[in-house]
Amino acid sequence: MFEQPRFQRQASPAHVSSNACRLDPQSCMFDGQYEPGERQFAEEEARRLNRAQVERLRRMAIH
């Protein structure tokens, strides 16, 4: 059986990765070495995604 890699550098459909992470959060954690600049990129992307989610939730609360 095909096994999903623990860390994918290619973007995958959000609903697929989101569902996989909900079922097994540890499977979405990267525990290897970062490439130069990758950690900073990941942290900035996490901040961007968190801000986008906050804005989405705010818009939902208004309507």
Coordinates of C-alpha atoms in Angstrom, one line a residue:
M1 CA 0.0 0.0 0.0
F2 CA 1.2 3.5 -0.8
E3 CA 2.2 5.5 2.2
Q4 CA 2.0 9.3 2.3
P5 CA 5.4 11.0 3.0
R6 CA 5.5 12.8 6.4
F7 CA 6.5 16.1 4.7
Q8 CA 5.5 17.2 1.3
R9 CA 7.2 20.2 -0.3
Q10 CA 4.6 20.3 -3.1
A11 CA 1.3 21.9 -2.3
S12 CA -1.6 19.5 -1.9
P13 CA -5.3 20.2 -2.0
A14 CA -6.2 21.9 1.3
H15 CA -9.1 19.5 2.1
V16 CA -6.8 16.5 1.7
S17 CA -4.0 17.7 3.9
S18 CA -6.5 19.3 6.4
N19 CA -8.4 16.0 6.8
A20 CA -5.2 14.0 7.2
C21 CA -3.9 16.4 9.8
R22 CA -7.1 16.3 11.8
L23 CA -7.1 12.5 11.9
D24 CA -3.4 12.2 12.7
P25 CA -1.7 15.6 13.6
Q26 CA 1.7 14.0 14.1
S27 CA 1.7 12.9 10.5
C28 CA 1.8 16.5 9.5
M29 CA 4.7 17.5 11.7
F30 CA 8.1 17.9 10.1
D31 CA 10.9 16.7 12.4
G32 CA 13.9 16.9 10.0
Q33 CA 16.5 19.6 9.1
Y34 CA 15.3 22.8 7.5
E35 CA 16.9 24.0 4.3
P36 CA 18.4 27.6 4.4
G37 CA 15.6 30.1 4.8
E38 CA 12.9 27.4 5.1
R39 CA 12.2 27.8 8.8
Q40 CA 11.7 31.6 8.4
F41 CA 9.4 31.0 5.4
A42 CA 7.4 28.4 7.3
E43 CA 7.0 30.7 10.3
E44 CA 5.9 33.7 8.1
E45 CA 3.5 31.5 6.2
A46 CA 2.0 30.2 9.4
R47 CA 1.5 33.8 10.6
R48 CA -0.1 34.7 7.2
L49 CA -2.4 31.7 7.4
N50 CA -3.4 32.5 11.0
R51 CA -4.2 36.1 10.1
A52 CA -6.3 35.0 7.1
Q53 CA -8.2 32.6 9.3
V54 CA -8.9 35.3 11.9
E55 CA -10.2 37.5 9.2
R56 CA -12.4 34.7 7.8
L57 CA -13.8 34.0 11.3
R58 CA -14.5 37.7 11.8
R59 CA -16.4 38.0 8.6
M60 CA -18.4 34.9 9.5
A61 CA -19.3 36.4 12.9
I62 CA -20.5 39.7 11.3
H63 CA -23.0 37.9 8.9

